[in-house]
Amino acid sequence: GEIAKDKDLNFSDIKTRTNFNETAFFYPHLLTNENGEIIISFTVPEALTKWKFMGLAHTKDLKIGTIQKEVLTQKDLMVVPNPPRFFRENDRIVFSSKITNLSADSINAYATLMLFNAETQQPIDVLTGNTDQVKCVGIPKGQSKAVEWSISIPENIPAITYKVVAKAGNFTDGEEMIIPVLTNRMLVTETMPLPIRGNQ
């Protein structure tokens, strides 16, 4: 990639998305105004996804009406990490993320992966060998590109917080989540042969 300017490499001001609730809201009791309208205001969780919006209204004499729509939450620049469900101690893995450009122009995006001990919030990038942190990728408008980081999972850290952030000019996005780390200790089950005669 090209040489990045210092301001392109400052990711500290990027707010990461952390609220990934599967349900956006549930209002069981809504009343209409004098025009028969209902104004609903709610905060959408921070997953960049498609939501199904469903509504049911009824009168006292049980006349009913329903509505069903789809709502999209998205940004001009989006990071979509592809983390494993868990890490295992001493594993070497490639951590990947998709970077999507929904803006009107082609962009040069700078992306970085930061790793922290989830208990202490201390950075563990050196410990994991995550030294080549910043990736630069050119993305045509309406397209996505993948970026990858090679990391090693250390011992004696029960959970790791990953933070993937990206910026391109004024567009920014970031995602943060905790992943458990499993030990390499195996459960050994002792077995004993029990010979029996058939049909007994």
mmCIF file of C-alpha atoms in Angstrom:
data_model
loop_
_atom_site.group_PDB
_atom_site.id
_atom_site.type_symbol
_atom_site.label_atom_id
_atom_site.label_comp_id
_atom_site.label_asym_id
_atom_site.label_seq_id
_atom_site.Cartn_x
_atom_site.Cartn_y
_atom_site.Cartn_z
ATOM 1 C CA GLY A 1 0.000 0.000 0.000
ATOM 2 C CA GLU A 2 0.962 3.656 -0.084
ATOM 3 C CA ILE A 3 2.688 5.567 2.705
ATOM 4 C CA ALA A 4 0.036 6.707 5.168
ATOM 5 C CA LYS A 5 -0.011 10.207 6.638
ATOM 6 C CA ASP A 6 0.212 10.349 10.442
ATOM 7 C CA LYS A 7 -3.385 11.548 10.782
ATOM 8 C CA ASP A 8 -4.555 8.531 8.757
ATOM 9 C CA LEU A 9 -3.031 6.210 11.346
ATOM 10 C CA ASN A 10 -4.698 7.706 14.439
ATOM 11 C CA PHE A 11 -7.561 5.346 15.290
ATOM 12 C CA SER A 12 -8.052 6.480 18.907
ATOM 13 C CA ASP A 13 -11.030 8.754 18.136
ATOM 14 C CA ILE A 14 -13.089 6.063 16.385
ATOM 15 C CA LYS A 15 -16.105 4.854 18.368
ATOM 16 C CA THR A 16 -16.493 1.080 18.119
ATOM 17 C CA ARG A 17 -19.828 -0.706 17.928
ATOM 18 C CA THR A 18 -20.416 -2.963 20.950
ATOM 19 C CA ASN A 19 -24.226 -3.376 21.261
ATOM 20 C CA PHE A 20 -25.214 -6.454 19.249
ATOM 21 C CA ASN A 21 -28.630 -7.195 20.809
ATOM 22 C CA GLU A 22 -30.746 -9.376 18.528
ATOM 23 C CA THR A 23 -33.968 -7.496 19.350
ATOM 24 C CA ALA A 24 -34.122 -3.764 18.673
ATOM 25 C CA PHE A 25 -37.195 -2.900 20.744
ATOM 26 C CA PHE A 26 -40.544 -4.188 21.952
ATOM 27 C CA TYR A 27 -43.397 -1.824 22.848
ATOM 28 C CA PRO A 28 -46.451 -3.831 23.951
ATOM 29 C CA HIS A 29 -48.714 -0.826 24.641
ATOM 30 C CA LEU A 30 -48.816 2.116 22.230
ATOM 31 C CA LEU A 31 -51.603 4.681 21.953
ATOM 32 C CA THR A 32 -52.535 6.785 18.901
ATOM 33 C CA ASN A 33 -52.769 10.576 18.860
ATOM 34 C CA GLU A 34 -55.879 12.463 17.710
ATOM 35 C CA ASN A 35 -54.966 11.775 14.059
ATOM 36 C CA GLY A 36 -54.696 8.018 14.619
ATOM 37 C CA GLU A 37 -50.880 8.119 14.328
ATOM 38 C CA ILE A 38 -48.244 6.450 16.474
ATOM 39 C CA ILE A 39 -44.764 7.981 16.589
ATOM 40 C CA ILE A 40 -42.164 5.424 17.682
ATOM 41 C CA SER A 41 -38.663 6.498 18.718
ATOM 42 C CA PHE A 42 -36.013 3.915 19.592
ATOM 43 C CA THR A 43 -32.268 3.294 19.435
ATOM 44 C CA VAL A 44 -31.230 0.524 17.064
ATOM 45 C CA PRO A 45 -28.517 -1.923 18.225
ATOM 46 C CA GLU A 46 -25.182 -1.467 16.475
ATOM 47 C CA ALA A 47 -25.153 -4.591 14.302
ATOM 48 C CA LEU A 48 -24.934 -3.643 10.608
ATOM 49 C CA THR A 49 -27.729 -5.831 9.343
ATOM 50 C CA LYS A 50 -31.297 -6.121 8.083
ATOM 51 C CA TRP A 51 -34.083 -5.937 10.666
ATOM 52 C CA LYS A 52 -37.643 -7.220 10.394
ATOM 53 C CA PHE A 53 -40.105 -4.601 11.692
ATOM 54 C CA MET A 54 -43.481 -6.060 12.737
ATOM 55 C CA GLY A 55 -46.463 -4.286 14.251
ATOM 56 C CA LEU A 56 -49.948 -5.355 15.392
ATOM 57 C CA ALA A 57 -52.740 -2.971 16.340
ATOM 58 C CA HIS A 58 -56.244 -3.754 17.594
ATOM 59 C CA THR A 59 -59.341 -1.908 18.748
ATOM 60 C CA LYS A 60 -61.446 -2.680 21.809
ATOM 61 C CA ASP A 61 -63.879 -4.619 19.610
ATOM 62 C CA LEU A 62 -60.948 -6.645 18.196
ATOM 63 C CA LYS A 63 -60.566 -5.131 14.741
ATOM 64 C CA ILE A 64 -56.900 -5.701 13.890
ATOM 65 C CA GLY A 65 -54.240 -4.314 11.580
ATOM 66 C CA THR A 66 -50.696 -5.514 10.974
ATOM 67 C CA ILE A 67 -47.558 -4.152 9.353
ATOM 68 C CA GLN A 68 -44.335 -5.871 8.332
ATOM 69 C CA LYS A 69 -41.339 -4.061 6.819
ATOM 70 C CA GLU A 70 -37.582 -4.508 6.537
ATOM 71 C CA VAL A 71 -35.195 -1.896 7.930
ATOM 72 C CA LEU A 72 -31.483 -1.721 7.078
ATOM 73 C CA THR A 73 -28.747 -0.393 9.370
ATOM 74 C CA GLN A 74 -25.569 0.444 7.463
ATOM 75 C CA LYS A 75 -22.751 2.990 7.120
ATOM 76 C CA ASP A 76 -20.776 4.395 4.170
ATOM 77 C CA LEU A 77 -17.710 2.536 5.480
ATOM 78 C CA MET A 78 -18.312 -0.751 7.311
ATOM 79 C CA VAL A 79 -16.014 -3.269 8.991
ATOM 80 C CA VAL A 80 -17.414 -6.800 9.166
ATOM 81 C CA PRO A 81 -14.960 -8.962 11.169
ATOM 82 C CA ASN A 82 -15.022 -12.736 10.837
ATOM 83 C CA PRO A 83 -13.907 -13.850 14.316
ATOM 84 C CA PRO A 84 -13.920 -17.470 15.523
ATOM 85 C CA ARG A 85 -16.401 -18.459 18.259
ATOM 86 C CA PHE A 86 -13.431 -19.073 20.571
ATOM 87 C CA PHE A 87 -9.628 -19.021 20.580
ATOM 88 C CA ARG A 88 -7.459 -21.895 21.814
ATOM 89 C CA GLU A 89 -4.161 -21.393 23.629
ATOM 90 C CA ASN A 90 -1.048 -21.565 21.385
ATOM 91 C CA ASP A 91 -3.104 -21.512 18.174
ATOM 92 C CA ARG A 92 -1.778 -19.563 15.205
ATOM 93 C CA ILE A 93 -4.680 -18.094 13.266
ATOM 94 C CA VAL A 94 -5.479 -15.610 10.526
ATOM 95 C CA PHE A 95 -8.033 -13.069 11.761
ATOM 96 C CA SER A 96 -9.916 -11.550 8.827
ATOM 97 C CA SER A 97 -12.360 -8.710 8.304
ATOM 98 C CA LYS A 98 -14.348 -7.468 5.344
ATOM 99 C CA ILE A 99 -14.211 -3.712 4.670
ATOM 100 C CA THR A 100 -17.195 -2.425 2.660
ATOM 101 C CA ASN A 101 -17.414 0.889 0.795
ATOM 102 C CA LEU A 102 -20.999 2.148 0.303
ATOM 103 C CA SER A 103 -19.921 5.749 -0.333
ATOM 104 C CA ALA A 104 -20.254 7.510 -3.698
ATOM 105 C CA ASP A 105 -16.533 7.251 -4.567
ATOM 106 C CA SER A 106 -13.607 4.866 -4.491
ATOM 107 C CA ILE A 107 -11.681 5.105 -1.216
ATOM 108 C CA ASN A 108 -8.365 4.172 0.377
ATOM 109 C CA ALA A 109 -9.249 2.674 3.746
ATOM 110 C CA TYR A 110 -6.851 2.141 6.638
ATOM 111 C CA ALA A 111 -7.819 -0.716 8.955
ATOM 112 C CA THR A 112 -6.243 -1.995 12.146
ATOM 113 C CA LEU A 113 -6.753 -4.890 14.585
ATOM 114 C CA MET A 114 -6.134 -4.245 18.292
ATOM 115 C CA LEU A 115 -6.164 -7.029 20.905
ATOM 116 C CA PHE A 116 -6.648 -6.654 24.675
ATOM 117 C CA ASN A 117 -6.749 -8.898 27.727
ATOM 118 C CA ALA A 118 -10.529 -8.828 28.386
ATOM 119 C CA GLU A 119 -10.040 -8.912 32.186
ATOM 120 C CA THR A 120 -7.472 -6.124 32.528
ATOM 121 C CA GLN A 121 -7.987 -4.226 29.221
ATOM 122 C CA GLN A 122 -4.185 -4.242 28.788
ATOM 123 C CA PRO A 123 -3.029 -4.345 25.119
ATOM 124 C CA ILE A 124 -1.609 -7.740 24.132
ATOM 125 C CA ASP A 125 -0.626 -7.025 20.506
ATOM 126 C CA VAL A 126 3.077 -7.725 21.174
ATOM 127 C CA LEU A 127 2.163 -10.915 23.076
ATOM 128 C CA THR A 128 0.054 -12.166 20.136
ATOM 129 C CA GLY A 129 2.586 -11.181 17.467
ATOM 130 C CA ASN A 130 0.105 -8.665 16.022
ATOM 131 C CA THR A 131 2.886 -6.319 14.892
ATOM 132 C CA ASP A 132 1.791 -5.542 11.315
ATOM 133 C CA GLN A 133 -1.388 -3.871 12.559
ATOM 134 C CA VAL A 134 -2.314 -1.240 9.968
ATOM 135 C CA LYS A 135 -3.510 -2.386 6.548
ATOM 136 C CA CYS A 136 -4.236 -0.052 3.624
ATOM 137 C CA VAL A 137 -6.700 -1.204 1.001
ATOM 138 C CA GLY A 138 -8.196 0.528 -2.026
ATOM 139 C CA ILE A 139 -11.926 -0.186 -2.381
ATOM 140 C CA PRO A 140 -14.042 0.827 -5.424
ATOM 141 C CA LYS A 141 -17.493 2.233 -4.599
ATOM 142 C CA GLY A 142 -20.083 -0.401 -3.770
ATOM 143 C CA GLN A 143 -17.471 -3.115 -3.243
ATOM 144 C CA SER A 144 -15.765 -4.937 -0.365
ATOM 145 C CA LYS A 145 -12.207 -6.079 0.261
ATOM 146 C CA ALA A 146 -10.820 -8.471 2.866
ATOM 147 C CA VAL A 147 -7.928 -7.680 5.216
ATOM 148 C CA GLU A 148 -6.059 -10.250 7.328
ATOM 149 C CA TRP A 149 -3.839 -10.340 10.404
ATOM 150 C CA SER A 150 -1.738 -13.346 11.529
ATOM 151 C CA ILE A 151 -1.780 -13.781 15.305
ATOM 152 C CA SER A 152 -0.778 -16.318 17.985
ATOM 153 C CA ILE A 153 -2.961 -16.969 21.028
ATOM 154 C CA PRO A 154 -0.991 -16.736 24.316
ATOM 155 C CA GLU A 155 -1.486 -18.897 27.404
ATOM 156 C CA ASN A 156 -3.078 -17.804 30.699
ATOM 157 C CA ILE A 157 -5.426 -15.190 29.228
ATOM 158 C CA PRO A 158 -9.031 -16.375 29.719
ATOM 159 C CA ALA A 159 -10.617 -14.025 27.157
ATOM 160 C CA ILE A 160 -9.463 -11.607 24.473
ATOM 161 C CA THR A 161 -11.201 -8.408 23.367
ATOM 162 C CA TYR A 162 -10.693 -7.686 19.674
ATOM 163 C CA LYS A 163 -11.188 -4.237 18.205
ATOM 164 C CA VAL A 164 -11.242 -3.790 14.410
ATOM 165 C CA VAL A 165 -11.404 -0.171 13.271
ATOM 166 C CA ALA A 166 -11.179 1.445 9.846
ATOM 167 C CA LYS A 167 -11.134 4.967 8.458
ATOM 168 C CA ALA A 168 -11.180 6.558 5.024
ATOM 169 C CA GLY A 169 -11.228 10.357 5.085
ATOM 170 C CA ASN A 170 -14.235 11.340 7.219
ATOM 171 C CA PHE A 171 -15.758 7.831 7.128
ATOM 172 C CA THR A 172 -15.038 5.601 10.141
ATOM 173 C CA ASP A 173 -16.322 2.357 11.619
ATOM 174 C CA GLY A 174 -15.259 -0.097 14.294
ATOM 175 C CA GLU A 175 -16.414 -3.262 16.029
ATOM 176 C CA GLU A 176 -15.423 -4.588 19.451
ATOM 177 C CA MET A 177 -16.239 -7.948 21.045
ATOM 178 C CA ILE A 178 -14.923 -10.432 23.631
ATOM 179 C CA ILE A 179 -13.895 -13.965 22.602
ATOM 180 C CA PRO A 180 -13.171 -16.725 25.177
ATOM 181 C CA VAL A 181 -9.824 -18.547 25.134
ATOM 182 C CA LEU A 182 -9.965 -22.308 25.725
ATOM 183 C CA THR A 183 -7.057 -24.201 27.249
ATOM 184 C CA ASN A 184 -5.401 -27.170 25.568
ATOM 185 C CA ARG A 185 -6.152 -29.496 28.484
ATOM 186 C CA MET A 186 -8.104 -32.495 27.210
ATOM 187 C CA LEU A 187 -10.715 -34.392 29.188
ATOM 188 C CA VAL A 188 -9.552 -38.053 29.255
ATOM 189 C CA THR A 189 -12.236 -40.685 29.856
ATOM 190 C CA GLU A 190 -11.072 -44.056 31.160
ATOM 191 C CA THR A 191 -12.816 -47.010 29.490
ATOM 192 C CA MET A 192 -13.109 -50.653 30.503
ATOM 193 C CA PRO A 193 -14.160 -53.581 28.240
ATOM 194 C CA LEU A 194 -17.292 -55.472 29.439
ATOM 195 C CA PRO A 195 -17.745 -58.613 27.335
ATOM 196 C CA ILE A 196 -21.329 -59.962 27.250
ATOM 197 C CA ARG A 197 -23.002 -62.825 25.398
ATOM 198 C CA GLY A 198 -25.516 -61.916 22.707
ATOM 199 C CA ASN A 199 -29.261 -61.847 23.569
ATOM 200 C CA GLN A 200 -28.559 -61.634 27.322
#
